[in-house]
PDB file of C-alpha atoms and ligand atoms in Angstrom:
ATOM      1  CA  MET A   1      86.129 -47.896 -27.339  1.00 95.00           C
ATOM      2  CA  ILE A   2      86.603 -44.069 -25.567  1.00 98.00           C
ATOM      3  CA  GLN A   3      87.762 -41.010 -28.296  1.00 98.00           C
ATOM      4  CA  LEU A   4      90.367 -38.606 -25.997  1.00 98.00           C
ATOM      5  CA  TYR A   5      90.163 -35.519 -27.273  1.00 98.00           C
ATOM      6  CA  GLY A   6      93.132 -32.421 -27.063  1.00 98.00           C
ATOM      7  CA  LEU A   7      96.759 -31.614 -26.829  1.00 97.00           C
ATOM      8  CA  ARG A   8      99.596 -33.775 -25.018  1.00 97.00           C
ATOM      9  CA  LEU A   9     100.631 -30.343 -23.798  1.00 95.00           C
ATOM     10  CA  SER A  10      97.721 -29.939 -21.094  1.00 97.00           C
ATOM     11  CA  ASN A  11      98.285 -31.770 -17.841  1.00 97.00           C
ATOM     12  CA  TYR A  12      94.764 -32.578 -17.382  1.00 98.00           C
ATOM     13  CA  TYR A  13      94.694 -34.359 -21.048  1.00 98.00           C
ATOM     14  CA  ASN A  14      97.697 -36.151 -19.616  1.00 98.00           C
ATOM     15  CA  LEU A  15      95.563 -36.698 -16.259  1.00 98.00           C
ATOM     16  CA  THR A  16      92.858 -38.003 -17.969  1.00 98.00           C
ATOM     17  CA  LYS A  17      95.155 -40.392 -20.762  1.00 98.00           C
ATOM     18  CA  ALA A  18      96.853 -41.340 -17.291  1.00 98.00           C
ATOM     19  CA  LEU A  19      93.410 -42.760 -16.105  1.00 98.00           C
ATOM     20  CA  LEU A  20      92.874 -44.466 -18.955  1.00 98.00           C
ATOM     21  CA  ILE A  21      95.650 -46.392 -18.898  1.00 98.00           C
ATOM     22  CA  GLU A  22      95.613 -47.129 -15.263  1.00 98.00           C
ATOM     23  CA  LYS A  23      91.804 -48.404 -16.150  1.00 98.00           C
ATOM     24  CA  SER A  24      93.236 -50.634 -19.220  1.00 98.00           C
ATOM     25  CA  LEU A  25      90.602 -48.935 -21.244  1.00 98.00           C
ATOM     26  CA  ASP A  26      90.754 -49.160 -24.872  1.00 98.00           C
ATOM     27  CA  PHE A  27      90.815 -45.605 -26.123  1.00 98.00           C
ATOM     28  CA  GLU A  28      92.475 -42.761 -28.952  1.00 98.00           C
ATOM     29  CA  GLU A  29      93.837 -39.920 -28.769  1.00 98.00           C
ATOM     30  CA  ILE A  30      92.532 -37.059 -30.954  1.00 98.00           C
ATOM     31  CA  LYS A  31      94.505 -33.531 -31.515  1.00 97.00           C
ATOM     32  CA  ALA A  32      92.419 -31.235 -30.905  1.00 97.00           C
ATOM     33  CA  ARG A  33      92.501 -27.411 -29.684  1.00 97.00           C
ATOM     34  CA  PRO A  34      90.852 -25.558 -26.675  1.00 97.00           C
ATOM     35  CA  THR A  35      88.818 -23.503 -29.214  1.00 97.00           C
ATOM     36  CA  GLN A  36      85.429 -22.179 -29.155  1.00 98.00           C
ATOM     37  CA  GLU A  37      84.314 -23.447 -32.451  1.00 97.00           C
ATOM     38  CA  GLU A  38      81.252 -25.408 -32.369  1.00 97.00           C
ATOM     39  CA  ASP A  39      82.480 -28.644 -32.828  1.00 95.00           C
ATOM     40  CA  ASN A  40      84.856 -28.302 -30.249  1.00 97.00           C
ATOM     41  CA  LEU A  41      82.381 -26.709 -27.713  1.00 98.00           C
ATOM     42  CA  SER A  42      80.196 -29.829 -28.470  1.00 97.00           C
ATOM     43  CA  ARG A  43      82.548 -31.496 -26.716  1.00 98.00           C
ATOM     44  CA  SER A  44      83.854 -29.215 -23.977  1.00 98.00           C
ATOM     45  CA  PRO A  45      81.041 -26.536 -23.160  1.00 98.00           C
ATOM     46  CA  MET A  46      83.952 -23.466 -22.130  1.00 98.00           C
ATOM     47  CA  GLY A  47      85.910 -24.785 -25.340  1.00 98.00           C
ATOM     48  CA  LYS A  48      88.880 -26.536 -22.772  1.00 98.00           C
ATOM     49  CA  MET A  49      90.569 -29.656 -22.884  1.00 98.00           C
ATOM     50  CA  PRO A  50      90.313 -32.435 -22.134  1.00 98.00           C
ATOM     51  CA  SER A  51      87.264 -33.953 -23.377  1.00 98.00           C
ATOM     52  CA  ILE A  52      86.225 -37.784 -23.960  1.00 98.00           C
ATOM     53  CA  SER A  53      83.616 -39.669 -26.299  1.00 98.00           C
ATOM     54  CA  VAL A  54      81.782 -42.302 -25.814  1.00 98.00           C
ATOM     55  CA  ASN A  55      79.279 -43.794 -28.519  1.00 97.00           C
ATOM     56  CA  GLY A  56      79.241 -40.137 -29.417  1.00 96.00           C
ATOM     57  CA  GLN A  57      78.392 -39.044 -26.980  1.00 98.00           C
ATOM     58  CA  PHE A  58      80.870 -36.263 -24.824  1.00 98.00           C
ATOM     59  CA  MET A  59      82.085 -35.421 -21.312  1.00 98.00           C
ATOM     60  CA  SER A  60      84.396 -32.552 -20.337  1.00 98.00           C
ATOM     61  CA  GLU A  61      86.159 -31.350 -16.690  1.00 98.00           C
ATOM     62  CA  SER A  62      88.772 -34.141 -15.640  1.00 98.00           C
ATOM     63  CA  LEU A  63      87.112 -34.823 -12.659  1.00 98.00           C
ATOM     64  CA  ALA A  64      83.511 -35.490 -13.616  1.00 98.00           C
ATOM     65  CA  ILE A  65      85.891 -38.214 -16.214  1.00 98.00           C
ATOM     66  CA  ALA A  66      88.017 -39.493 -13.786  1.00 98.00           C
ATOM     67  CA  ALA A  67      84.317 -40.056 -11.577  1.00 98.00           C
ATOM     68  CA  TYR A  68      82.962 -41.987 -15.097  1.00 98.00           C
ATOM     69  CA  LEU A  69      86.431 -43.906 -15.514  1.00 98.00           C
ATOM     70  CA  ASP A  70      86.383 -45.151 -12.278  1.00 98.00           C
ATOM     71  CA  ARG A  71      82.926 -46.605 -12.293  1.00 97.00           C
ATOM     72  CA  LEU A  72      83.259 -47.733 -15.958  1.00 98.00           C
ATOM     73  CA  GLU A  73      86.378 -49.804 -14.848  1.00 98.00           C
ATOM     74  CA  PRO A  74      86.058 -50.096 -11.109  1.00 97.00           C
ATOM     75  CA  GLN A  75      89.740 -51.911 -10.872  1.00 97.00           C
ATOM     76  CA  PRO A  76      91.964 -50.854 -10.063  1.00 98.00           C
ATOM     77  CA  ALA A  77      89.495 -48.615  -7.959  1.00 98.00           C
ATOM     78  CA  LEU A  78      90.939 -45.343  -7.287  1.00 98.00           C
ATOM     79  CA  LEU A  79      88.213 -43.702  -5.053  1.00 98.00           C
ATOM     80  CA  PRO A  80      87.939 -45.421  -1.868  1.00 97.00           C
ATOM     81  CA  PRO A  81      84.544 -47.675  -1.673  1.00 96.00           C
ATOM     82  CA  ASP A  82      83.538 -45.679   2.011  1.00 97.00           C
ATOM     83  CA  PRO A  83      81.622 -43.093   0.728  1.00 98.00           C
ATOM     84  CA  PHE A  84      82.911 -40.509   3.592  1.00 98.00           C
ATOM     85  CA  GLU A  85      87.000 -41.615   2.441  1.00 97.00           C
ATOM     86  CA  ALA A  86      85.559 -41.081  -1.370  1.00 98.00           C
ATOM     87  CA  GLY A  87      84.463 -37.363  -0.498  1.00 98.00           C
ATOM     88  CA  LYS A  88      87.474 -36.714   1.242  1.00 98.00           C
ATOM     89  CA  VAL A  89      89.532 -37.849  -1.736  1.00 98.00           C
ATOM     90  CA  ILE A  90      86.963 -35.267  -3.639  1.00 98.00           C
ATOM     91  CA  GLU A  91      87.638 -32.722  -1.456  1.00 98.00           C
ATOM     92  CA  LEU A  92      90.840 -32.677  -1.859  1.00 98.00           C
ATOM     93  CA  ILE A  93      91.319 -32.460  -5.376  1.00 98.00           C
ATOM     94  CA  CYS A  94      88.967 -29.489  -5.089  1.00 98.00           C
ATOM     95  CA  HIS A  95      91.187 -28.073  -3.464  1.00 98.00           C
ATOM     96  CA  ILE A  96      94.064 -28.832  -5.046  1.00 98.00           C
ATOM     97  CA  LYS A  97      92.757 -27.752  -8.393  1.00 98.00           C
ATOM     98  CA  LEU A  98      90.785 -24.757  -7.232  1.00 98.00           C
ATOM     99  CA  ASP A  99      92.921 -23.504  -4.654  1.00 98.00           C
ATOM    100  CA  VAL A 100      96.211 -23.980  -6.234  1.00 98.00           C
ATOM    101  CA  GLU A 101      96.720 -24.951 -10.082  1.00 98.00           C
ATOM    102  CA  LEU A 102      93.832 -22.603 -11.342  1.00 98.00           C
ATOM    103  CA  VAL A 103      95.292 -19.883  -8.948  1.00 98.00           C
ATOM    104  CA  ALA A 104      99.144 -20.711 -10.704  1.00 98.00           C
ATOM    105  CA  ARG A 105      97.431 -20.270 -13.693  1.00 98.00           C
ATOM    106  CA  ARG A 106      96.802 -16.565 -13.743  1.00 98.00           C
ATOM    107  CA  CYS A 107     100.445 -16.068 -14.637  1.00 98.00           C
ATOM    108  CA  LEU A 108     100.206 -18.744 -17.592  1.00 96.00           C
ATOM    109  CA  PRO A 109     100.157 -16.282 -19.933  1.00 96.00           C
ATOM    110  CA  GLU A 110     103.902 -14.949 -19.025  1.00 96.00           C
ATOM    111  CA  THR A 111     105.132 -18.018 -17.873  1.00 94.00           C
ATOM    112  CA  LEU A 112     104.630 -19.890 -21.185  1.00 90.00           C
ATOM    113  CA  PHE A 113     103.520 -17.150 -23.669  1.00 91.00           C
ATOM    114  CA  ASN A 114     105.374 -14.565 -23.190  1.00 91.00           C
ATOM    115  CA  GLN A 115     101.925 -11.914 -22.311  1.00 95.00           C
ATOM    116  CA  PRO A 116     103.091 -10.140 -19.618  1.00 96.00           C
ATOM    117  CA  VAL A 117     100.634 -10.040 -16.837  1.00 97.00           C
ATOM    118  CA  SER A 118     100.012  -6.961 -13.844  1.00 97.00           C
ATOM    119  CA  GLU A 119     101.945  -6.628 -10.878  1.00 97.00           C
ATOM    120  CA  GLU A 120      97.980  -6.858  -9.656  1.00 97.00           C
ATOM    121  CA  ILE A 121      97.845  -9.918 -10.858  1.00 97.00           C
ATOM    122  CA  LYS A 122     101.073 -11.066  -9.612  1.00 97.00           C
ATOM    123  CA  GLN A 123     100.338 -10.461  -6.225  1.00 97.00           C
ATOM    124  CA  SER A 124      97.087 -11.785  -5.921  1.00 98.00           C
ATOM    125  CA  THR A 125      98.431 -14.961  -7.536  1.00 98.00           C
ATOM    126  CA  GLN A 126     101.604 -14.716  -4.446  1.00 97.00           C
ATOM    127  CA  ASP A 127      98.707 -13.629  -1.395  1.00 98.00           C
ATOM    128  CA  ASP A 128      96.239 -16.836  -3.080  1.00 98.00           C
ATOM    129  CA  LEU A 129      98.561 -19.694  -3.624  1.00 98.00           C
ATOM    130  CA  ALA A 130      99.913 -18.661   0.224  1.00 97.00           C
ATOM    131  CA  LYS A 131      96.377 -19.710   1.588  1.00 98.00           C
ATOM    132  CA  GLY A 132      95.468 -22.147  -1.040  1.00 98.00           C
ATOM    133  CA  MET A 133      98.865 -24.190  -0.075  1.00 98.00           C
ATOM    134  CA  LYS A 134      97.480 -23.282   3.356  1.00 98.00           C
ATOM    135  CA  ALA A 135      94.501 -25.454   2.554  1.00 98.00           C
ATOM    136  CA  VAL A 136      96.076 -28.643   0.676  1.00 98.00           C
ATOM    137  CA  SER A 137      98.551 -28.959   3.569  1.00 97.00           C
ATOM    138  CA  ARG A 138      96.074 -29.127   6.359  1.00 98.00           C
ATOM    139  CA  ILE A 139      94.307 -32.359   4.304  1.00 98.00           C
ATOM    140  CA  PHE A 140      96.924 -33.518   2.436  1.00 98.00           C
ATOM    141  CA  VAL A 141      97.807 -37.549   3.949  1.00 98.00           C
ATOM    142  CA  GLY A 142     100.874 -38.559   2.048  1.00 96.00           C
ATOM    143  CA  GLN A 143     101.356 -41.400   3.740  1.00 90.00           C
ATOM    144  CA  PRO A 144     102.553 -42.747   1.739  1.00 96.00           C
ATOM    145  CA  PHE A 145      99.800 -41.583  -0.538  1.00 98.00           C
ATOM    146  CA  ALA A 146      97.988 -38.483  -1.208  1.00 98.00           C
ATOM    147  CA  ALA A 147      94.754 -38.849   0.505  1.00 98.00           C
ATOM    148  CA  GLY A 148      96.176 -41.635   2.814  1.00 97.00           C
ATOM    149  CA  THR A 149      96.879 -45.273   2.441  1.00 96.00           C
ATOM    150  CA  THR A 150      95.725 -46.289  -1.024  1.00 97.00           C
ATOM    151  CA  LEU A 151      96.293 -44.769  -4.793  1.00 98.00           C
ATOM    152  CA  THR A 152      93.718 -42.917  -5.710  1.00 98.00           C
ATOM    153  CA  LEU A 153      92.399 -40.257  -7.723  1.00 98.00           C
ATOM    154  CA  ALA A 154      94.178 -37.349  -5.631  1.00 98.00           C
ATOM    155  CA  ASP A 155      97.485 -38.872  -6.166  1.00 98.00           C
ATOM    156  CA  PHE A 156      97.329 -38.196 -10.087  1.00 98.00           C
ATOM    157  CA  TYR A 157      96.113 -34.930  -9.615  1.00 98.00           C
ATOM    158  CA  THR A 158      98.729 -34.238  -7.064  1.00 98.00           C
ATOM    159  CA  PHE A 159     101.477 -35.014  -9.790  1.00 98.00           C
ATOM    160  CA  TYR A 160      99.711 -33.014 -12.556  1.00 98.00           C
ATOM    161  CA  CYS A 161      98.350 -30.460 -10.923  1.00 98.00           C
ATOM    162  CA  PHE A 162     101.739 -29.159  -8.917  1.00 98.00           C
ATOM    163  CA  ASP A 163     103.217 -29.696 -12.551  1.00 95.00           C
ATOM    164  CA  LEU A 164     102.257 -26.935 -13.480  1.00 96.00           C
ATOM    165  CA  ALA A 165     101.939 -24.557 -10.814  1.00 98.00           C
ATOM    166  CA  THR A 166     105.233 -25.034 -10.138  1.00 97.00           C
ATOM    167  CA  THR A 167     106.650 -24.475 -12.929  1.00 96.00           C
ATOM    168  CA  ILE A 168     104.658 -21.334 -12.939  1.00 97.00           C
ATOM    169  CA  THR A 169     105.727 -19.649  -9.159  1.00 97.00           C
ATOM    170  CA  GLN A 170     109.426 -20.644 -10.662  1.00 97.00           C
ATOM    171  CA  LYS A 171     109.516 -18.801 -13.433  1.00 96.00           C
ATOM    172  CA  MET A 172     107.565 -15.919 -12.157  1.00 96.00           C
ATOM    173  CA  PHE A 173     108.604 -15.450  -9.056  1.00 96.00           C
ATOM    174  CA  GLY A 174     111.555 -17.907  -8.572  1.00 97.00           C
ATOM    175  CA  GLU A 175     110.011 -19.508  -5.639  1.00 95.00           C
ATOM    176  CA  ASP A 176     109.822 -23.610  -5.084  1.00 96.00           C
ATOM    177  CA  LEU A 177     105.910 -24.200  -3.723  1.00 97.00           C
ATOM    178  CA  LEU A 178     106.975 -27.043  -2.271  1.00 98.00           C
ATOM    179  CA  ALA A 179     109.794 -26.090  -0.130  1.00 96.00           C
ATOM    180  CA  SER A 180     108.678 -26.825   3.023  1.00 95.00           C
ATOM    181  CA  HIS A 181     106.189 -29.491   1.293  1.00 97.00           C
ATOM    182  CA  PRO A 182     107.973 -32.737   1.643  1.00 97.00           C
ATOM    183  CA  ASP A 183     105.514 -35.107   1.630  1.00 97.00           C
ATOM    184  CA  ILE A 184     103.724 -33.350  -1.269  1.00 98.00           C
ATOM    185  CA  ARG A 185     107.120 -33.695  -3.107  1.00 97.00           C
ATOM    186  CA  ASN A 186     107.086 -37.413  -1.905  1.00 97.00           C
ATOM    187  CA  VAL A 187     103.931 -38.191  -3.713  1.00 98.00           C
ATOM    188  CA  ILE A 188     104.713 -36.667  -6.888  1.00 98.00           C
ATOM    189  CA  GLU A 189     108.017 -38.359  -6.819  1.00 97.00           C
ATOM    190  CA  HIS A 190     106.113 -41.908  -6.530  1.00 97.00           C
ATOM    191  CA  MET A 191     103.661 -40.660  -9.149  1.00 98.00           C
ATOM    192  CA  ALA A 192     106.855 -39.706 -11.855  1.00 98.00           C
ATOM    193  CA  GLN A 193     107.443 -43.699 -11.267  1.00 97.00           C
ATOM    194  CA  HIS A 194     103.844 -45.270 -11.472  1.00 98.00           C
ATOM    195  CA  PRO A 195     103.500 -46.743 -14.776  1.00 98.00           C
ATOM    196  CA  SER A 196     100.134 -45.143 -16.703  1.00 98.00           C
ATOM    197  CA  VAL A 197     102.264 -41.843 -15.398  1.00 98.00           C
ATOM    198  CA  ALA A 198     105.250 -42.705 -16.781  1.00 98.00           C
ATOM    199  CA  ARG A 199     104.241 -43.627 -20.083  1.00 98.00           C
ATOM    200  CA  VAL A 200     102.303 -40.435 -20.455  1.00 98.00           C
ATOM    201  CA  GLU A 201     105.589 -38.875 -19.786  1.00 97.00           C
ATOM    202  CA  SER A 202     107.448 -40.042 -22.082  1.00 96.00           C
ATOM    203  CA  GLU A 203     104.750 -40.019 -24.679  1.00 96.00           C
ATOM    204  CA  ARG A 204     104.912 -36.289 -24.504  1.00 91.00           C
ATOM    205  CA  ALA A 205     107.136 -35.777 -25.669  1.00 81.00           C
ATOM    206  CA  LYS A 206     106.624 -37.175 -28.722  1.00 78.00           C
ATOM    207  CA  LYS A 207     104.197 -34.932 -31.605  1.00 60.00           C
ATOM    208  CA  GLY A 208     101.012 -34.582 -29.855  1.00 54.00           C
TER     209      GLY A 208
HETATM  210  N1  GSH B   1      88.536 -27.652 -15.189  1.00 83.85           N
HETATM  211  C1  GSH B   1      88.996 -28.485 -16.337  1.00 83.85           C
HETATM  212  C2  GSH B   1      90.208 -27.464 -16.708  1.00 83.85           C
HETATM  213  C3  GSH B   1      90.774 -28.230 -18.219  1.00 83.85           C
HETATM  214  C4  GSH B   1      91.663 -26.632 -18.641  1.00 83.85           C
HETATM  215  O1  GSH B   1      92.541 -25.856 -17.636  1.00 83.85           O
HETATM  216  N2  GSH B   1      92.130 -27.097 -19.867  1.00 83.85           N
HETATM  217  C5  GSH B   1      93.328 -26.295 -20.430  1.00 83.85           C
HETATM  218  C6  GSH B   1      94.535 -26.642 -20.906  1.00 83.85           C
HETATM  219  S1  GSH B   1      95.211 -27.282 -19.184  1.00 83.85           S
HETATM  220  C7  GSH B   1      92.293 -25.521 -21.551  1.00 83.85           C
HETATM  221  O2  GSH B   1      91.767 -25.775 -22.320  1.00 83.85           O
HETATM  222  N3  GSH B   1      92.988 -24.211 -21.522  1.00 83.85           N
HETATM  223  C8  GSH B   1      92.379 -23.309 -22.547  1.00 83.85           C
HETATM  224  C9  GSH B   1      91.258 -22.741 -22.407  1.00 83.85           C
HETATM  225  O3  GSH B   1      91.041 -22.083 -21.363  1.00 83.85           O
HETATM  226  O4  GSH B   1      90.333 -21.937 -23.451  1.00 83.85           O
HETATM  227  C10 GSH B   1      89.206 -29.747 -15.950  1.00 83.85           C
HETATM  228  O5  GSH B   1      89.975 -30.382 -14.966  1.00 83.85           O
HETATM  229  O6  GSH B   1      89.140 -30.687 -17.008  1.00 83.85           O
END
């Protein structure tokens, strides 16, 4: 049995939970706030969520956990068997995570917690997001899945990273980040119906 630590308000927690369901793995959810307390740091060195526990050992970072789960339970495979194609899936995920989601996050304090961010940060967010979206759209396949013809980890990251990034850009700048990206929007709409994601989303509304 795997323990999943974090809160259901976290997009990366929900992504990891969807992968555990996708792989039909036994797991339990344990509520854990992202603190700098020792118990949390022992699970997640930056104090973030999610983290997992496996036989008393801990792992953080959703992408590390995702890679582990894909090896632990190979079916359904969420990384292509071809090493280069698998690398390309991770490449797409890195750009979605680092150059879009993480950039949009700079404005999270104002979007979700009413803590104003400076004009300088707002401007750099918009500039860097434009660059990040160009990068993602250069390698996003979307025919019909994020990285090609099969469902991969990149589809899960597309759903959960753009969920947060589009919420932030809409509230901060009144902009639809995906206005000129119908391929990305299609993947998100498709993933919303995908059983593991649909279950996570329905449970998200409940306390957790
Ligand atoms: N790179 C990490 C990001 C995790 C992350 O940003 N978690 C957020 C919640 S979605 C968090 O714990 N934020 C609190 C903090 O940074 O202290 C991953 O992929 O797991």
